[in-house]
Short mmCIF file of C-alpha atoms in Angstrom, two decimals:
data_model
loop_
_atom_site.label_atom_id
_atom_site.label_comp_id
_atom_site.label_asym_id
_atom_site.label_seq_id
_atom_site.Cartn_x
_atom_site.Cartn_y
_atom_site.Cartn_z
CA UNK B 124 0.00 0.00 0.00
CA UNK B 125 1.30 3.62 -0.70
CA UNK B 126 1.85 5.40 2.22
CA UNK B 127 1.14 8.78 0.09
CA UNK B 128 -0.90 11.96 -0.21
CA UNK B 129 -1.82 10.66 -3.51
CA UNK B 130 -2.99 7.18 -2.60
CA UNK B 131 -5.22 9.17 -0.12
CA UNK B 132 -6.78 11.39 -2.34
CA UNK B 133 -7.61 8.44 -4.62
CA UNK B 134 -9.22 6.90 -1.98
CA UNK B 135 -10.96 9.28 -0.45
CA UNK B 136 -12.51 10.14 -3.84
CA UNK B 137 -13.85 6.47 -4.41
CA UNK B 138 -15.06 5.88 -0.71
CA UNK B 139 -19.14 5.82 -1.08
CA UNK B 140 -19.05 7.05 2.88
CA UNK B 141 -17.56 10.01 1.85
CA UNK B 142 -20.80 12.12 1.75
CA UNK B 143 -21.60 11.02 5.02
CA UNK B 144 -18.54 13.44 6.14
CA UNK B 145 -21.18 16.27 6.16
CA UNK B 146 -23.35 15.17 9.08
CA UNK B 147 -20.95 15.55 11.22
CA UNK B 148 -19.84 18.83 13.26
CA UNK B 149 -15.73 18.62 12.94
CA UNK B 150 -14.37 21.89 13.16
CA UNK B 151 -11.53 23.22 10.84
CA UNK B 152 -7.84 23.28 11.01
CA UNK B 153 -8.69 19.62 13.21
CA UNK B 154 -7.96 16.00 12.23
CA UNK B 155 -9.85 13.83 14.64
CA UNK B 156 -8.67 10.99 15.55
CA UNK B 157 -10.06 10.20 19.05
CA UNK B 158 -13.81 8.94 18.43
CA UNK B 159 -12.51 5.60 19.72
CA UNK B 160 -12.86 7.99 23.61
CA UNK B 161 -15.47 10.25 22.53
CA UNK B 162 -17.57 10.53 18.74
CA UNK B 163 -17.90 13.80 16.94
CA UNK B 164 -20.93 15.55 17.38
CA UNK B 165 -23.71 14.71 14.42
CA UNK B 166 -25.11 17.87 12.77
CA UNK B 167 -28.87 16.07 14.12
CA UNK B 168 -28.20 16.33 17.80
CA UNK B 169 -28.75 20.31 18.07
CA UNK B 170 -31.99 20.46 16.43
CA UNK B 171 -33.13 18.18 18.31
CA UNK B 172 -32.04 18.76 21.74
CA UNK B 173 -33.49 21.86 21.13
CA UNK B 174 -36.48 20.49 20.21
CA UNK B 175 -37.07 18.09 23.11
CA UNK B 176 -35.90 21.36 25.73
CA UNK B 177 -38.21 23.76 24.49
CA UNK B 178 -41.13 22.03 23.28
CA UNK B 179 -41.17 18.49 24.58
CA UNK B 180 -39.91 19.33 28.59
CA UNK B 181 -40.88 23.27 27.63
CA UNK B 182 -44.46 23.16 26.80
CA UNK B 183 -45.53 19.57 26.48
CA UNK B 184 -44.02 19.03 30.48
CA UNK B 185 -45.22 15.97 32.03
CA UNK B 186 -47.33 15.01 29.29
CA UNK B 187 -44.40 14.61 27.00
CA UNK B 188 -43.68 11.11 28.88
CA UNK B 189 -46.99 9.61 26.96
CA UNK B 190 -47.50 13.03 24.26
CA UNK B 191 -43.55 12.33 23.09
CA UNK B 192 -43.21 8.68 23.78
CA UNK B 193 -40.56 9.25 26.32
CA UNK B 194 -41.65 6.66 28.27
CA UNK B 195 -40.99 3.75 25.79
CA UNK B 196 -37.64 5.37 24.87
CA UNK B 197 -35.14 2.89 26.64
CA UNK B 198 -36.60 -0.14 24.58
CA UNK B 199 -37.24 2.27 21.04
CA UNK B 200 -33.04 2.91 21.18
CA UNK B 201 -32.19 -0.20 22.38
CA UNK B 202 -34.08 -1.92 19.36
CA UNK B 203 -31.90 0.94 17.17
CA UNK B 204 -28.99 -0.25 18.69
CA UNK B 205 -29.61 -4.20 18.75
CA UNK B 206 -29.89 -3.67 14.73
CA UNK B 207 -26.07 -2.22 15.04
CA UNK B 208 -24.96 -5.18 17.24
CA UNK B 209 -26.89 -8.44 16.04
CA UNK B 210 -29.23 -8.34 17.81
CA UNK B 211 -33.16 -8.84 17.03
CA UNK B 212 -35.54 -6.33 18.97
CA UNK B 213 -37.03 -6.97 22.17
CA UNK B 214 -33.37 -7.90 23.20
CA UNK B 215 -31.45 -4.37 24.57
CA UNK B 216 -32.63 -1.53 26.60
CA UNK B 217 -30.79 1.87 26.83
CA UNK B 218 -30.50 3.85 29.57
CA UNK B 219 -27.77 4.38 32.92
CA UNK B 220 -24.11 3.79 32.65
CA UNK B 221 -21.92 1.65 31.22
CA UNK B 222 -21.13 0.52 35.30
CA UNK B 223 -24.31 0.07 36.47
CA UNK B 224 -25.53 -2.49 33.11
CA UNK B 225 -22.25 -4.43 33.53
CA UNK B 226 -22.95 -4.64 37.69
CA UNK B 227 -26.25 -6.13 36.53
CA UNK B 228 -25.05 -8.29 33.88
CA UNK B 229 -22.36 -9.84 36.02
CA UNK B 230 -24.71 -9.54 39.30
CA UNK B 231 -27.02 -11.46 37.11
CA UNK B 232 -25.31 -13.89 35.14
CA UNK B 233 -23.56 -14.93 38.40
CA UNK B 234 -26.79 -15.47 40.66
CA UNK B 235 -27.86 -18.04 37.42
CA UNK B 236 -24.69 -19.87 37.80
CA UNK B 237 -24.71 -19.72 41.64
CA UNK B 238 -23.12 -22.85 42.31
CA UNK B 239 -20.26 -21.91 40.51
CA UNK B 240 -17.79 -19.51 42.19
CA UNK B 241 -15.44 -18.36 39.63
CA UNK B 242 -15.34 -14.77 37.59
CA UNK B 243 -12.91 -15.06 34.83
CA UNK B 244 -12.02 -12.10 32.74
CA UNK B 245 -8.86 -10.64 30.94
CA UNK B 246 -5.85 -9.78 33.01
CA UNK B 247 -5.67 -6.22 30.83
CA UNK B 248 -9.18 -5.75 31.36
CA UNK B 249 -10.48 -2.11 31.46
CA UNK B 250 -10.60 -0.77 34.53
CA UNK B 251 -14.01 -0.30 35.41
CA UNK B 252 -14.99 -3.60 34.19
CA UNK B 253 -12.04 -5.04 36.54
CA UNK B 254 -13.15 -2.89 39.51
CA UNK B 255 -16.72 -4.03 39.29
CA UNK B 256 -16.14 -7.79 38.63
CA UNK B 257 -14.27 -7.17 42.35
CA UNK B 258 -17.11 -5.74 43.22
CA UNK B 259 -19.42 -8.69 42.88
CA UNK B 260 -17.23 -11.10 43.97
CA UNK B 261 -17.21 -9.60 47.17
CA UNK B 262 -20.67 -9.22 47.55
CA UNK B 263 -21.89 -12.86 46.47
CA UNK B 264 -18.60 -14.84 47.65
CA UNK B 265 -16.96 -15.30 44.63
CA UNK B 266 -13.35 -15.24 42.91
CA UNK B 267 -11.97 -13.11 40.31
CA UNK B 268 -9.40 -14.76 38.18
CA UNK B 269 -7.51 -12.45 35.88
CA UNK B 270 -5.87 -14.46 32.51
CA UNK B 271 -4.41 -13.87 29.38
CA UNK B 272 -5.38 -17.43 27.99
CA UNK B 273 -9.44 -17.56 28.71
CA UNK B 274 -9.00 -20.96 26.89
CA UNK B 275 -6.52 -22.57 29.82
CA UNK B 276 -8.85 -21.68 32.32
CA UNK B 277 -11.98 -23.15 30.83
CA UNK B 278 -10.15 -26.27 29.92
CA UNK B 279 -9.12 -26.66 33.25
CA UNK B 280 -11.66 -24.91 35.88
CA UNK B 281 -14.86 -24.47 33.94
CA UNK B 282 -16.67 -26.71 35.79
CA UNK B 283 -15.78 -23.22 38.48
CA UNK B 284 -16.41 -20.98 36.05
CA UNK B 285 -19.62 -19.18 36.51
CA UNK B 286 -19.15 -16.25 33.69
CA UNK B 287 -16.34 -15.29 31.55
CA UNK B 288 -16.45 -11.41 30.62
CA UNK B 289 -14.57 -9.87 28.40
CA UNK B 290 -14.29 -6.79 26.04
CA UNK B 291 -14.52 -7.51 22.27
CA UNK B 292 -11.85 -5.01 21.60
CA UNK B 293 -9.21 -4.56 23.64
CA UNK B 294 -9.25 -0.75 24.53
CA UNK B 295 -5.39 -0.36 24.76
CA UNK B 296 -4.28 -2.29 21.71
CA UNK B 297 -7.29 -2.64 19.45
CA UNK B 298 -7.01 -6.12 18.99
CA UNK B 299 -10.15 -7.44 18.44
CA UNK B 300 -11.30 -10.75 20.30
CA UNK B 301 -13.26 -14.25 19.08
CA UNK B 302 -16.38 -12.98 19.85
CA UNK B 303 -17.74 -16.28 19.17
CA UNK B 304 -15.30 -18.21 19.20
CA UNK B 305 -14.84 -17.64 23.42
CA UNK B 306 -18.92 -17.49 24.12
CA UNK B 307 -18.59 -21.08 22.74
CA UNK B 308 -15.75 -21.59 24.67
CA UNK B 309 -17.89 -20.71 27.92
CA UNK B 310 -20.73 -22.47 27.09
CA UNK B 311 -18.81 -25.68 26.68
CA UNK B 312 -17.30 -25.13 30.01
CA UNK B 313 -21.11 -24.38 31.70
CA UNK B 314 -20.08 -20.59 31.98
CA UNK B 315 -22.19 -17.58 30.47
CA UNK B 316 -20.38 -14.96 28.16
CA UNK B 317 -20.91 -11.44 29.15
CA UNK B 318 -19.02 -9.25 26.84
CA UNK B 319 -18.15 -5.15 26.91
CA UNK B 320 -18.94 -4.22 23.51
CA UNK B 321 -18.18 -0.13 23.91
CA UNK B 322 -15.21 -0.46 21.66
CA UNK B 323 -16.66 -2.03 19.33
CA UNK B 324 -20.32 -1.14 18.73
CA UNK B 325 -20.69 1.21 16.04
CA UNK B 326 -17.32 0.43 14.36
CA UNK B 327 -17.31 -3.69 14.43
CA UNK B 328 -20.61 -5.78 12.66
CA UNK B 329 -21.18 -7.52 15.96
CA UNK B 330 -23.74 -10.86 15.56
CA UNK B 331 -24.73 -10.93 19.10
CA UNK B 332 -27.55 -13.31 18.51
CA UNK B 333 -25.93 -15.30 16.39
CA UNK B 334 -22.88 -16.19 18.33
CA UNK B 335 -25.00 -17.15 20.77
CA UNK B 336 -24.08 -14.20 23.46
CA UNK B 337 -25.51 -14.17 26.60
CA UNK B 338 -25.38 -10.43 27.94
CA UNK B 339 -23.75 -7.72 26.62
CA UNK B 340 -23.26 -4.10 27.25
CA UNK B 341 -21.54 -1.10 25.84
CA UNK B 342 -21.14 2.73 25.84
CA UNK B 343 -22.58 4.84 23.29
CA UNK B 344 -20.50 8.15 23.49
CA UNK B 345 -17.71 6.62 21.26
CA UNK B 346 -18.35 4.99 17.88
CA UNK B 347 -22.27 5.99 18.16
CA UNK B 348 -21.69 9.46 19.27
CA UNK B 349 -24.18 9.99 21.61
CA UNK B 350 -22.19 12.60 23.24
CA UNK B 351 -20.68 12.67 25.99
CA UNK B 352 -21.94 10.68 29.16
CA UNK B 353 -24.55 9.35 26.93
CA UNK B 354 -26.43 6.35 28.19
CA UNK B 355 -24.91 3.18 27.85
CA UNK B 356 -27.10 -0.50 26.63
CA UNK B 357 -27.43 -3.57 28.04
CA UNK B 358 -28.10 -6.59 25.86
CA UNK B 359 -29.81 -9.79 27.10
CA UNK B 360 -30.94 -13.02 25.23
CA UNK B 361 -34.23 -13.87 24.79
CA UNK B 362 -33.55 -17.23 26.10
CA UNK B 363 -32.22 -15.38 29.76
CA UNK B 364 -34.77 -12.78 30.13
CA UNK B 365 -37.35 -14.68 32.06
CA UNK B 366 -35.06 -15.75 34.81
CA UNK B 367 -32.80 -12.33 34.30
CA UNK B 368 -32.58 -11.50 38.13
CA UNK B 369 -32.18 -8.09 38.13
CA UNK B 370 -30.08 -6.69 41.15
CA UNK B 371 -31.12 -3.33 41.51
CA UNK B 372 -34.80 -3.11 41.15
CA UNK B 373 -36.29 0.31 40.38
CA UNK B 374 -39.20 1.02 39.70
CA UNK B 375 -39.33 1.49 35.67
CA UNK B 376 -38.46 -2.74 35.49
CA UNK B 377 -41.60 -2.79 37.46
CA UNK B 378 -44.63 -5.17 35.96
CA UNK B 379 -46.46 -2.75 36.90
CA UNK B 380 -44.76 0.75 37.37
CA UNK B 381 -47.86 2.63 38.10
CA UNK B 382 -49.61 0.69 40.59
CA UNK B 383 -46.74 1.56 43.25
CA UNK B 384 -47.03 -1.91 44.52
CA UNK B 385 -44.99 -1.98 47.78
CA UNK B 386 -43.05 -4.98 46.74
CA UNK B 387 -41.52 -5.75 43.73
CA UNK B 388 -42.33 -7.79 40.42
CA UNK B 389 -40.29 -8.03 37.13
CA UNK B 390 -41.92 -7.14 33.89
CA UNK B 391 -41.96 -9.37 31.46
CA UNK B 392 -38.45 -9.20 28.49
CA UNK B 393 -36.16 -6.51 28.43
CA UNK B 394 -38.29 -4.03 29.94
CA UNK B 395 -37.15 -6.07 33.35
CA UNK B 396 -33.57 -4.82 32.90
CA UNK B 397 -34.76 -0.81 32.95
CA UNK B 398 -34.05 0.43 36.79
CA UNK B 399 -35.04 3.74 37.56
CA UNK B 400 -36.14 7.44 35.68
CA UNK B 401 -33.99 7.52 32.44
CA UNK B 402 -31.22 10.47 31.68
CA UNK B 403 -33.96 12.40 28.89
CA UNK B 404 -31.90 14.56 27.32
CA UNK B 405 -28.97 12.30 26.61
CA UNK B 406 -30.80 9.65 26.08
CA UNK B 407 -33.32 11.26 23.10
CA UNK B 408 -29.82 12.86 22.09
CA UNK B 409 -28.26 9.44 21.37
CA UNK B 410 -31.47 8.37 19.11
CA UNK B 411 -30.71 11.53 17.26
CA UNK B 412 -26.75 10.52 17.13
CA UNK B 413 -28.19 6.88 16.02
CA UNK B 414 -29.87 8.27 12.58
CA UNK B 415 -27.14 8.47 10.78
CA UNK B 416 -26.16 4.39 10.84
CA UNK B 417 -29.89 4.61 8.23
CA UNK B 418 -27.22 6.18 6.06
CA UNK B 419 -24.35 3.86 6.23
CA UNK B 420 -24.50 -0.31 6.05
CA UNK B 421 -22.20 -1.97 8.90
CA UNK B 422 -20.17 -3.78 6.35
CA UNK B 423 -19.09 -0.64 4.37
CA UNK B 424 -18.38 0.82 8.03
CA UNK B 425 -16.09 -1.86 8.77
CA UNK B 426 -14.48 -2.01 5.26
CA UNK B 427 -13.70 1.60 5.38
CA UNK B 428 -12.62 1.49 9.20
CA UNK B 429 -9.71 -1.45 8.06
CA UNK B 430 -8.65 0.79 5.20
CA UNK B 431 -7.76 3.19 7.10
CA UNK B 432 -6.24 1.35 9.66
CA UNK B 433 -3.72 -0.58 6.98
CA UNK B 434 -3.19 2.72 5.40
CA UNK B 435 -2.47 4.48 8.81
CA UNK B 436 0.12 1.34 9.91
CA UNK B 437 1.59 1.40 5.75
CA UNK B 438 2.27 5.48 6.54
CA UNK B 439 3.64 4.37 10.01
CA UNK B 440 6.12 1.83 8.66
CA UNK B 441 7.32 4.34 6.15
CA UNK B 442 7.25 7.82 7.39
CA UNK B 443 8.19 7.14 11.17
CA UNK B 444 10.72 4.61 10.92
CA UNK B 445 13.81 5.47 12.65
CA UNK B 446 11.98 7.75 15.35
CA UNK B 447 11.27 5.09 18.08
CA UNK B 448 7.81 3.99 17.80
CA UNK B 449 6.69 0.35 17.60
CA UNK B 450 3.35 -1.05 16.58
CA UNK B 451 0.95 -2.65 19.34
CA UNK B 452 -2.33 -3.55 17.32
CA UNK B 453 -2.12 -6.92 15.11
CA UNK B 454 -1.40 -5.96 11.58
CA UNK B 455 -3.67 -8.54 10.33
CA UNK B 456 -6.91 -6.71 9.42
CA UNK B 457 -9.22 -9.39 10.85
CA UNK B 458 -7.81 -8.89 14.47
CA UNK B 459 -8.38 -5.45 14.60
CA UNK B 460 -11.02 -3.08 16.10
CA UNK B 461 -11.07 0.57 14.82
CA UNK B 462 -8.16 2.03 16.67
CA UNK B 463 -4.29 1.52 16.37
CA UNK B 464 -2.08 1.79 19.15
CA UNK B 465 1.75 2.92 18.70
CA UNK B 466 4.25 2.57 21.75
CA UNK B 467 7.05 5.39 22.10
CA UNK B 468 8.48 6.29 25.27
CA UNK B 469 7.80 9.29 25.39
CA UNK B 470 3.90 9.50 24.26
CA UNK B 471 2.56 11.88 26.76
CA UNK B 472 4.71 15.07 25.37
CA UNK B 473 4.85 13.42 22.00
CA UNK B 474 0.76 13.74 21.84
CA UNK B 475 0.47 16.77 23.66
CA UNK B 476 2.55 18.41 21.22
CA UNK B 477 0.57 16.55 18.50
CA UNK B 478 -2.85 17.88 19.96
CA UNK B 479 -1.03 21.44 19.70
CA UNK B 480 -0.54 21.23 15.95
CA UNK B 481 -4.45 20.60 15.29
CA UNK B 482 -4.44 15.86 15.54
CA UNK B 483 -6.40 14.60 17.85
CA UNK B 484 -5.70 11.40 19.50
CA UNK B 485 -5.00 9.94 22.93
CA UNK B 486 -2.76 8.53 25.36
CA UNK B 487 -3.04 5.38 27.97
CA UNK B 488 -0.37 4.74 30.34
CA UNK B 489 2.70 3.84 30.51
CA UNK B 490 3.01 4.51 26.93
CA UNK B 491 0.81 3.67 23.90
CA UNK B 492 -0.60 6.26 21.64
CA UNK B 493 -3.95 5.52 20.34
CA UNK B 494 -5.63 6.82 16.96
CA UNK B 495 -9.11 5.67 16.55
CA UNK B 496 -11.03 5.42 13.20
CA UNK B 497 -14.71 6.09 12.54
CA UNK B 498 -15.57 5.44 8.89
CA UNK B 499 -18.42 8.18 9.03
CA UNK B 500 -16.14 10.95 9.66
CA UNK B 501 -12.24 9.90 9.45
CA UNK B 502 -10.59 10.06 5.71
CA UNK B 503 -7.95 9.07 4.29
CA UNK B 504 -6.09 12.47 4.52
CA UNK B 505 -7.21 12.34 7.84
CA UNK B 506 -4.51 9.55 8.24
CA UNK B 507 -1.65 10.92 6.03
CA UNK B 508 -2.14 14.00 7.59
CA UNK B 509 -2.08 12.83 11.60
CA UNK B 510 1.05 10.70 10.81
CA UNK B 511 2.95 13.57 8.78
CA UNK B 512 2.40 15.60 11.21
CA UNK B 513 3.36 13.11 14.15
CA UNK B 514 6.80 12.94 12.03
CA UNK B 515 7.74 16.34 12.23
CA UNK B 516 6.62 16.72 15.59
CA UNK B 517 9.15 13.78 16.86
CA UNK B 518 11.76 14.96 14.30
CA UNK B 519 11.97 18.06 15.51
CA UNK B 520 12.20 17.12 19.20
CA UNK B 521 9.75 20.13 19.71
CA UNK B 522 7.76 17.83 22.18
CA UNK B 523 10.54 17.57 24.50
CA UNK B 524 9.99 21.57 25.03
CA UNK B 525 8.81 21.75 29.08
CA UNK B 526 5.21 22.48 28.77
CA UNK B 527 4.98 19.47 26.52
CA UNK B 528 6.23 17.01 29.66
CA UNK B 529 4.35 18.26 32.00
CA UNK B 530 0.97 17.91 30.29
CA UNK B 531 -0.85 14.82 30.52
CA UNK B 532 -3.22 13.79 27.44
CA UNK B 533 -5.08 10.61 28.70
CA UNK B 534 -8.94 10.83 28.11
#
């Protein structure tokens, strides 16, 4: 592959996502390379903010939870989303964070195995999904154990294993995981597969259904750019939803929410897994966010996002060679997410001083350098652009100037 200017022009000028560009809010002078963290803004989300502040909450007031249809909201995007992630509706609700749906998945998916007393998840695991699998262990008795080979374990222990949960992308290298091959890997073993799909939804054609997946969750504020804190998703299987034990019981999961019934009752599906009053604004904010995917098929999404990836590692190879960095993500196209990771040793000053000169990307410790790619908005001169100008930024040593070091970039 040509690591040119040229070869991205070409490319750019063939890529049928191209027009898609336009619906998103980038400002000039910026290459953006760090909706892996957080997604641009879509030109829809103003409007209708607006919309739902002034005439929905403005005028409409209380009546806007039957008038507007807020009420059924949490299912509405959660079907919008399940058609992003494999999933058929009736299967993923929308609404809280991405903490509280994985404290319920695991919470859950552990009570249904309860005579099993393992939790096994990745050793690099993010940290909130490591912190929380703690979390339940302590409170229902059980044992965390942290692995690189998820395999091993199940070969050996899974008769202990009570759920194995994992994140289809890893959010530090962007390698992307056997989604199916490791649920069938737990259910062999007994176990149930709970995987954290927030680096992957939106970027990565996900067949949650079809790989037989028992829960899943996943933010929305990166690849779906539902802005920031939007509400995170929770998907459960059909086949789990009737004996889903939901651990914190609010009143929306009610049977019967109105009645104010002083003890509680699940409703029936997905509508079990809602908790309490949802987040409104972000929440009807993400479903604006989620109209663009009408405009662009998953498989051209994921086409476009390994482009650019190969064509950001070919400029790597050629254009930084010599200046210390070393590729992290797989080259093979197949076991990547949307994001490539770069080590250098010095990657805080070195993307400080690449934020300065208008690129956009991010840091995680001690030190990788991460680029993310979202086919809706990222082109190919994107790329060139971000890694010419990460060149002469290391060539120049200007990021060793003292401001540089003593700013920290990780988002």
């Amino acid at each position: 592959m040509e690591a040119t200017r040229a070869f991205a022009r070409r490319c750019d000028a063939a890529d049928p996502l191209a027009p898609v560009r336009k619906e998103f809010m980038l400002p000039e002078g910026v290459i953006y390379l760090d909706g892996n963290s957080l997604g641009a803004l879509p030109a829809s989300v103003p409007g209708r903010l607006a919309s739902v502040v002034t005439q929905e909450w403005g005028h409409d007031l209380i009546r806007a939870w039957n008038a507007d249809n807020w009420w059924m909201a949490p299912e509405r995007i959660g079907d919008r989303i399940g058609a992003l992630i494999g999933a058929a509706p009736g299967q993923t609700v929308a609404g809280d964070s991405t903490s509280v749906q994985l404290f319920n998945a695991l919470t859950a998916s552990a009570r249904a195995r309860s005579v099993r007393s393992v939790i096994l998840t990745e050793a690099g695991q993010f940290p909130t999904d490591s912190y929380l699998a703690d979390s339940v262990a302590r409170l229902l008795g059980l044992e965390v154990t942290r692995v690189s080979d998820p395999y091993a374990v199940l070969r050996e222990r899974g008769g202990e294993v009570a759920a194995v949960v994992w994140s289809a992308v890893d959010f530090r290298t962007g390698e992307l995981w056997d989604v199916a091959g490791l649920t069938a890997a737990a259910h062999e073993a007994g176990a149930l597969a709970v995987w954290d799909v927030s680096h992957a939804a939106g970027a990565v054609p996900l067949r949650l259904d079809a790989d037989r997946v028992d829960m899943a969750v996943g933010c929305t504020y990166k690849y779906l750019s539902g802005g920031p804190g939007a509400p995170a998703f929770l998907y459960v299987a059909r086949r789990h939803q009737a004996g889903f034990d939901q651990p914190l019981t609010g009143w929306h999961g009610h049977a019967r929410p109105f009645s104010m019934d002083p003890g509680y009752a699940p409703a029936a599906g997905i509508t079990r897994a809602r908790i309490g009053t949802p987040p409104m604004l972000s929440l009807l904010a993400l479903e604006a966010a989620l109209e663009v995917f009408g405009r662009a098929d998953m498989a051209a999404v994921r086409a476009k996002n390994l482009g650019l990836g190969d064509f950001f590692i070919a400029c790597a190879d050629d254009l930084l060679a010599g200046l210390g960095f070393g590729l992290v993500t797989p080259r093979e196209p197949e076991r990547r997410g949307s994001h490539v990771t770069l080590r250098h040793p010095d990657a805080h000053p070195l993307m400080a001083a690449l934020i300065e000169a208008g690129v956009l990307g991010d840091v995680r410790p001690p030190d990788l350098l991460r680029f993310g790619f979202n086919a809706l908005y990222t082109s190919y001169a994107d790329v060139f652009g971000a890694v010419t100008a990460l060149r002469e930024v290391t060539a120049s040593g200007r990021y060793r100037e003292p401001r540089f070091a003593a700013r920290k970039t990780v988002t």
